[in-house]
């Protein structure tokens, strides 16, 4: 005897084009995020290191200070990295005429 069970159709979350565009965004995002974070962190180090070292604080406190400041650095770096990744990815897609191919394919 068979039981009646409802099977849900499998729904693809991302289409092939969406996955392709996402793959184009990830490497530039990682590069831009690392670069922007490094720039902000170096700015913080050069700005605050003299003042911190003059107080004679232990190394653990100094590292904790810079680690806790990473929160606002990441909050500023992520939007900039997303913007740079979008510009780099769509610039490459445009230069290789892949956007034209997407339009011709009806995407």
Tab-separated table of N, CA and C in Angstrom:
chain	number	residue	atom	x	y	z
A	1	UNK	N	0.832	-1.170	0.000
A	1	UNK	CA	0.000	0.000	0.000
A	1	UNK	C	0.885	1.245	0.000
A	2	UNK	N	0.555	2.181	-0.805
A	2	UNK	CA	1.332	3.420	-0.906
A	2	UNK	C	0.713	4.491	-0.036
A	3	UNK	N	1.597	5.257	0.539
A	3	UNK	CA	1.109	6.400	1.306
A	3	UNK	C	1.272	7.650	0.464
A	4	UNK	N	0.356	8.509	0.611
A	4	UNK	CA	0.399	9.754	-0.160
A	4	UNK	C	1.287	10.752	0.568
A	5	UNK	N	2.406	11.050	-0.019
A	5	UNK	CA	3.295	12.078	0.538
A	5	UNK	C	3.505	13.146	-0.511
A	6	UNK	N	3.570	14.315	-0.034
A	6	UNK	CA	3.816	15.427	-0.945
A	6	UNK	C	5.320	15.627	-1.065
A	7	UNK	N	5.776	15.680	-2.260
A	7	UNK	CA	7.191	15.971	-2.475
A	7	UNK	C	7.306	17.394	-2.975
A	8	UNK	N	8.219	18.066	-2.393
A	8	UNK	CA	8.439	19.455	-2.799
A	8	UNK	C	9.392	19.487	-3.984
A	9	UNK	N	9.068	20.291	-4.956
A	9	UNK	CA	10.017	20.418	-6.066
A	9	UNK	C	11.270	21.148	-5.592
A	10	UNK	N	12.394	20.710	-6.118
A	10	UNK	CA	13.648	21.361	-5.749
A	10	UNK	C	13.722	22.730	-6.404
A	11	UNK	N	14.012	23.701	-5.594
A	11	UNK	CA	14.103	25.071	-6.079
A	11	UNK	C	15.565	25.478	-6.045
A	12	UNK	N	16.060	25.917	-7.164
A	12	UNK	CA	17.429	26.414	-7.199
A	12	UNK	C	17.458	27.807	-6.603
A	13	UNK	N	18.369	27.993	-5.670
A	13	UNK	CA	18.469	29.294	-5.026
A	13	UNK	C	19.097	30.302	-5.978
A	14	UNK	N	20.161	29.898	-6.634
A	14	UNK	CA	20.851	30.783	-7.563
A	14	UNK	C	20.842	30.156	-8.950
A	15	UNK	N	20.645	30.981	-9.946
A	15	UNK	CA	20.753	30.488	-11.311
A	15	UNK	C	22.231	30.398	-11.682
A	16	UNK	N	22.491	29.837	-12.823
A	16	UNK	CA	23.879	29.702	-13.277
A	16	UNK	C	24.510	31.076	-13.459
A	17	UNK	N	23.750	32.014	-14.006
A	17	UNK	CA	24.281	33.370	-14.213
A	17	UNK	C	24.579	34.048	-12.882
A	18	UNK	N	23.709	33.856	-11.893
A	18	UNK	CA	23.940	34.467	-10.578
A	18	UNK	C	25.188	33.896	-9.923
A	19	UNK	N	25.361	32.586	-10.029
A	19	UNK	CA	26.571	31.975	-9.460
A	19	UNK	C	27.821	32.455	-10.184
A	20	UNK	N	27.735	32.620	-11.488
A	20	UNK	CA	28.882	33.097	-12.256
A	20	UNK	C	29.259	34.518	-11.842
A	21	UNK	N	28.264	35.381	-11.718
A	21	UNK	CA	28.529	36.766	-11.311
A	21	UNK	C	29.053	36.807	-9.880
A	22	UNK	N	28.526	35.963	-9.002
A	22	UNK	CA	29.025	35.904	-7.629
A	22	UNK	C	30.480	35.458	-7.600
A	23	UNK	N	30.821	34.468	-8.430
A	23	UNK	CA	32.223	34.028	-8.503
A	23	UNK	C	33.131	35.134	-9.019
A	24	UNK	N	32.600	35.996	-9.863
A	24	UNK	CA	33.390	37.122	-10.357
A	24	UNK	C	33.588	38.184	-9.283
A	25	UNK	N	32.688	38.263	-8.306
A	25	UNK	CA	32.778	39.274	-7.251
A	25	UNK	C	33.690	38.873	-6.098
A	26	UNK	N	33.798	37.591	-5.811
A	26	UNK	CA	34.492	37.156	-4.593
A	26	UNK	C	35.980	37.506	-4.590
A	27	UNK	N	36.770	37.166	-5.610
A	27	UNK	CA	38.201	37.514	-5.533
A	27	UNK	C	38.469	39.020	-5.425
A	28	UNK	N	37.797	39.884	-6.212
A	28	UNK	CA	38.029	41.316	-6.011
A	28	UNK	C	37.586	41.806	-4.636
A	29	UNK	N	36.513	41.216	-4.082
A	29	UNK	CA	36.072	41.618	-2.744
A	29	UNK	C	37.128	41.274	-1.706
A	30	UNK	N	37.656	40.068	-1.765
A	30	UNK	CA	38.678	39.655	-0.792
A	30	UNK	C	39.908	40.545	-0.917
A	31	UNK	N	40.338	40.811	-2.146
A	31	UNK	CA	41.505	41.668	-2.359
A	31	UNK	C	41.254	43.077	-1.836
A	32	UNK	N	40.118	43.655	-2.192
A	32	UNK	CA	39.810	45.027	-1.770
A	32	UNK	C	39.626	45.107	-0.265
A	33	UNK	N	38.961	44.121	0.331
A	33	UNK	CA	38.757	44.123	1.778
A	33	UNK	C	40.090	44.051	2.512
A	34	UNK	N	40.979	43.176	2.058
A	34	UNK	CA	42.290	43.057	2.705
A	34	UNK	C	43.089	44.349	2.554
A	35	UNK	N	43.066	44.936	1.375
A	35	UNK	CA	43.826	46.159	1.129
A	35	UNK	C	43.291	47.333	1.948
A	36	UNK	N	41.990	47.524	1.962
A	36	UNK	CA	41.396	48.646	2.701
A	36	UNK	C	41.590	48.460	4.200
A	37	UNK	N	41.417	47.233	4.686
A	37	UNK	CA	41.636	46.966	6.109
A	37	UNK	C	43.081	47.240	6.487
A	38	UNK	N	44.010	46.829	5.645
A	38	UNK	CA	45.426	47.087	5.914
A	38	UNK	C	45.718	48.583	5.952
A	39	UNK	N	45.147	49.337	5.038
A	39	UNK	CA	45.378	50.788	5.013
A	39	UNK	C	44.840	51.448	6.281
A	40	UNK	N	43.611	51.101	6.670
A	40	UNK	CA	43.046	51.673	7.895
A	40	UNK	C	43.836	51.254	9.131
A	41	UNK	N	44.270	50.001	9.162
A	41	UNK	CA	45.022	49.512	10.318
A	41	UNK	C	46.382	50.187	10.412
A	42	UNK	N	47.057	50.355	9.286
A	42	UNK	CA	48.343	51.062	9.300
A	42	UNK	C	48.169	52.519	9.705
A	43	UNK	N	47.104	53.141	9.273
A	43	UNK	CA	46.816	54.512	9.682
A	43	UNK	C	46.640	54.590	11.195
A	44	UNK	N	45.899	53.651	11.754
A	44	UNK	CA	45.691	53.616	13.202
A	44	UNK	C	46.999	53.358	13.941
A	45	UNK	N	47.805	52.449	13.429
A	45	UNK	CA	49.087	52.133	14.080
A	45	UNK	C	49.982	53.354	14.096
A	46	UNK	N	50.154	54.008	12.968
A	46	UNK	CA	51.050	55.168	12.917
A	46	UNK	C	50.518	56.346	13.722
A	47	UNK	N	49.199	56.462	13.815
A	47	UNK	CA	48.606	57.563	14.559
A	47	UNK	C	48.682	57.357	16.071
A	48	UNK	N	48.508	56.136	16.547
A	48	UNK	CA	48.376	55.870	17.976
A	48	UNK	C	49.582	55.204	18.623
A	49	UNK	N	50.482	54.639	17.861
A	49	UNK	CA	51.560	53.840	18.451
A	49	UNK	C	52.479	54.667	19.333
A	50	UNK	N	52.825	55.869	18.916
A	50	UNK	CA	53.702	56.715	19.731
A	50	UNK	C	53.093	57.040	21.079
A	51	UNK	N	51.826	57.359	21.074
A	51	UNK	CA	51.139	57.696	22.320
A	51	UNK	C	51.028	56.470	23.233
A	52	UNK	N	50.782	55.312	22.645
A	52	UNK	CA	50.632	54.096	23.444
A	52	UNK	C	51.974	53.655	24.015
A	53	UNK	N	53.018	53.703	23.204
A	53	UNK	CA	54.333	53.274	23.681
A	53	UNK	C	54.885	54.210	24.744
A	54	UNK	N	54.547	55.488	24.686
A	54	UNK	CA	55.059	56.437	25.681
A	54	UNK	C	54.477	56.177	27.070
A	55	UNK	N	53.348	55.500	27.141
A	55	UNK	CA	52.728	55.197	28.435
A	55	UNK	C	53.291	53.924	29.055
A	56	UNK	N	54.075	53.164	28.305
A	56	UNK	CA	54.683	51.952	28.839
A	56	UNK	C	53.705	50.813	29.061
A	57	UNK	N	52.711	50.691	28.210
A	57	UNK	CA	51.719	49.626	28.346
A	57	UNK	C	52.299	48.293	27.886
A	58	UNK	N	51.837	47.192	28.491
A	58	UNK	CA	52.314	45.879	28.043
A	58	UNK	C	51.810	45.547	26.633
A	59	UNK	N	52.500	44.613	25.995
A	59	UNK	CA	52.189	44.256	24.613
A	59	UNK	C	50.765	43.709	24.477
A	60	UNK	N	50.298	42.960	25.457
A	60	UNK	CA	48.939	42.408	25.405
A	60	UNK	C	47.879	43.487	25.341
A	61	UNK	N	48.063	44.558	26.097
A	61	UNK	CA	47.103	45.670	26.087
A	61	UNK	C	47.142	46.382	24.742
A	62	UNK	N	48.333	46.546	24.196
A	62	UNK	CA	48.469	47.215	22.893
A	62	UNK	C	47.775	46.394	21.806
A	63	UNK	N	48.004	45.075	21.800
A	63	UNK	CA	47.354	44.214	20.809
A	63	UNK	C	45.837	44.203	20.994
A	64	UNK	N	45.386	44.231	22.247
A	64	UNK	CA	43.947	44.286	22.505
A	64	UNK	C	43.352	45.592	21.984
A	65	UNK	N	44.074	46.684	22.142
A	65	UNK	CA	43.611	47.983	21.639
A	65	UNK	C	43.408	47.937	20.127
A	66	UNK	N	44.401	47.407	19.422
A	66	UNK	CA	44.290	47.349	17.964
A	66	UNK	C	43.233	46.331	17.524
A	67	UNK	N	43.093	45.233	18.255
A	67	UNK	CA	42.074	44.239	17.916
A	67	UNK	C	40.671	44.804	18.106
A	68	UNK	N	40.460	45.541	19.185
A	68	UNK	CA	39.141	46.123	19.428
A	68	UNK	C	38.804	47.219	18.418
A	69	UNK	N	39.810	47.859	17.871
A	69	UNK	CA	39.570	48.881	16.853
A	69	UNK	C	39.256	48.281	15.485
A	70	UNK	N	39.458	46.965	15.341
A	70	UNK	CA	39.135	46.325	14.066
A	70	UNK	C	37.637	46.382	13.756
A	71	UNK	N	36.796	46.536	14.771
A	71	UNK	CA	35.345	46.561	14.532
A	71	UNK	C	34.950	47.733	13.637
A	72	UNK	N	35.395	48.934	13.963
A	72	UNK	CA	35.012	50.072	13.125
A	72	UNK	C	35.763	50.055	11.801
A	73	UNK	N	36.950	49.451	11.788
A	73	UNK	CA	37.687	49.341	10.526
A	73	UNK	C	36.926	48.431	9.563
A	74	UNK	N	36.443	47.296	10.065
A	74	UNK	CA	35.668	46.377	9.221
A	74	UNK	C	34.361	47.030	8.778
A	75	UNK	N	33.733	47.789	9.677
A	75	UNK	CA	32.478	48.463	9.328
A	75	UNK	C	32.672	49.469	8.202
A	76	UNK	N	33.843	50.056	8.104
A	76	UNK	CA	34.126	50.976	7.002
A	76	UNK	C	34.644	50.248	5.766
A	77	UNK	N	35.380	49.162	5.968
A	77	UNK	CA	36.028	48.479	4.851
A	77	UNK	C	35.056	47.652	4.018
A	78	UNK	N	34.050	47.053	4.636
A	78	UNK	CA	33.139	46.173	3.891
A	78	UNK	C	32.380	46.921	2.793
A	79	UNK	N	31.743	48.067	3.068
A	79	UNK	CA	31.043	48.747	1.963
A	79	UNK	C	31.982	49.203	0.848
A	80	UNK	N	33.166	49.655	1.228
A	80	UNK	CA	34.122	50.068	0.197
A	80	UNK	C	34.573	48.878	-0.637
A	81	UNK	N	34.787	47.741	0.008
A	81	UNK	CA	35.216	46.542	-0.713
A	81	UNK	C	34.112	46.028	-1.630
A	82	UNK	N	32.867	46.107	-1.184
A	82	UNK	CA	31.744	45.685	-2.034
A	82	UNK	C	31.658	46.578	-3.269
A	83	UNK	N	31.825	47.877	-3.079
A	83	UNK	CA	31.790	48.802	-4.211
A	83	UNK	C	32.927	48.512	-5.188
A	84	UNK	N	34.135	48.342	-4.665
A	84	UNK	CA	35.273	48.052	-5.540
A	84	UNK	C	35.099	46.719	-6.256
A	85	UNK	N	34.583	45.707	-5.551
A	85	UNK	CA	34.379	44.396	-6.168
A	85	UNK	C	33.347	44.481	-7.289
A	86	UNK	N	32.278	45.231	-7.055
A	86	UNK	CA	31.272	45.395	-8.103
A	86	UNK	C	31.824	46.095	-9.325
A	87	UNK	N	32.584	47.147	-9.094
A	87	UNK	CA	33.180	47.869	-10.221
A	87	UNK	C	34.172	46.999	-10.982
A	88	UNK	N	35.003	46.260	-10.249
A	88	UNK	CA	35.997	45.416	-10.907
A	88	UNK	C	35.337	44.254	-11.648
A	89	UNK	N	34.348	43.615	-11.025
A	89	UNK	CA	33.709	42.456	-11.648
A	89	UNK	C	32.919	42.857	-12.891
A	90	UNK	N	32.082	43.886	-12.768
A	90	UNK	CA	31.294	44.288	-13.926
A	90	UNK	C	32.148	44.973	-14.983
A	91	UNK	N	33.240	45.587	-14.587
A	91	UNK	CA	34.177	46.132	-15.568
A	91	UNK	C	34.811	45.036	-16.396
A	92	UNK	N	35.187	43.927	-15.734
A	92	UNK	CA	35.763	42.808	-16.464
A	92	UNK	C	34.718	42.132	-17.347
A	93	UNK	N	33.508	41.966	-16.814
A	93	UNK	CA	32.442	41.376	-17.626
A	93	UNK	C	32.146	42.233	-18.850
A	94	UNK	N	32.182	43.539	-18.683
A	94	UNK	CA	31.916	44.446	-19.796
A	94	UNK	C	33.052	44.422	-20.810
A	95	UNK	N	34.286	44.384	-20.323
A	95	UNK	CA	35.418	44.404	-21.258
A	95	UNK	C	35.498	43.121	-22.080
A	96	UNK	N	35.019	42.010	-21.522
A	96	UNK	CA	35.005	40.751	-22.266
A	96	UNK	C	33.691	40.530	-23.016
A	97	UNK	N	32.850	41.554	-23.070
A	97	UNK	CA	31.550	41.511	-23.755
A	97	UNK	C	30.629	40.416	-23.219
A	98	UNK	N	30.801	40.053	-21.963
A	98	UNK	CA	29.932	39.035	-21.380
A	98	UNK	C	28.573	39.616	-21.006
A	99	UNK	N	28.522	40.896	-20.697
A	99	UNK	CA	27.231	41.524	-20.406
A	99	UNK	C	26.373	41.539	-21.667
A	100	UNK	N	26.997	41.786	-22.813
A	100	UNK	CA	26.275	41.738	-24.086
A	100	UNK	C	25.757	40.324	-24.349
A	101	UNK	N	26.564	39.321	-24.006
A	101	UNK	CA	26.128	37.932	-24.186
A	101	UNK	C	24.957	37.605	-23.261
A	102	UNK	N	24.988	38.134	-22.027
A	102	UNK	CA	23.856	37.932	-21.114
A	102	UNK	C	22.587	38.552	-21.688
A	103	UNK	N	22.707	39.768	-22.213
A	103	UNK	CA	21.542	40.439	-22.785
A	103	UNK	C	21.024	39.684	-24.005
A	104	UNK	N	21.938	39.191	-24.828
A	104	UNK	CA	21.523	38.448	-26.015
A	104	UNK	C	20.862	37.128	-25.636
A	105	UNK	N	21.288	36.560	-24.517
A	105	UNK	CA	20.698	35.311	-24.048
A	105	UNK	C	19.401	35.499	-23.300
A	106	UNK	N	19.006	36.726	-23.077
A	106	UNK	CA	17.743	36.991	-22.408
A	106	UNK	C	17.825	37.018	-20.899
A	107	UNK	N	19.007	37.184	-20.371
A	107	UNK	CA	19.158	37.214	-18.906
A	107	UNK	C	18.937	38.605	-18.402
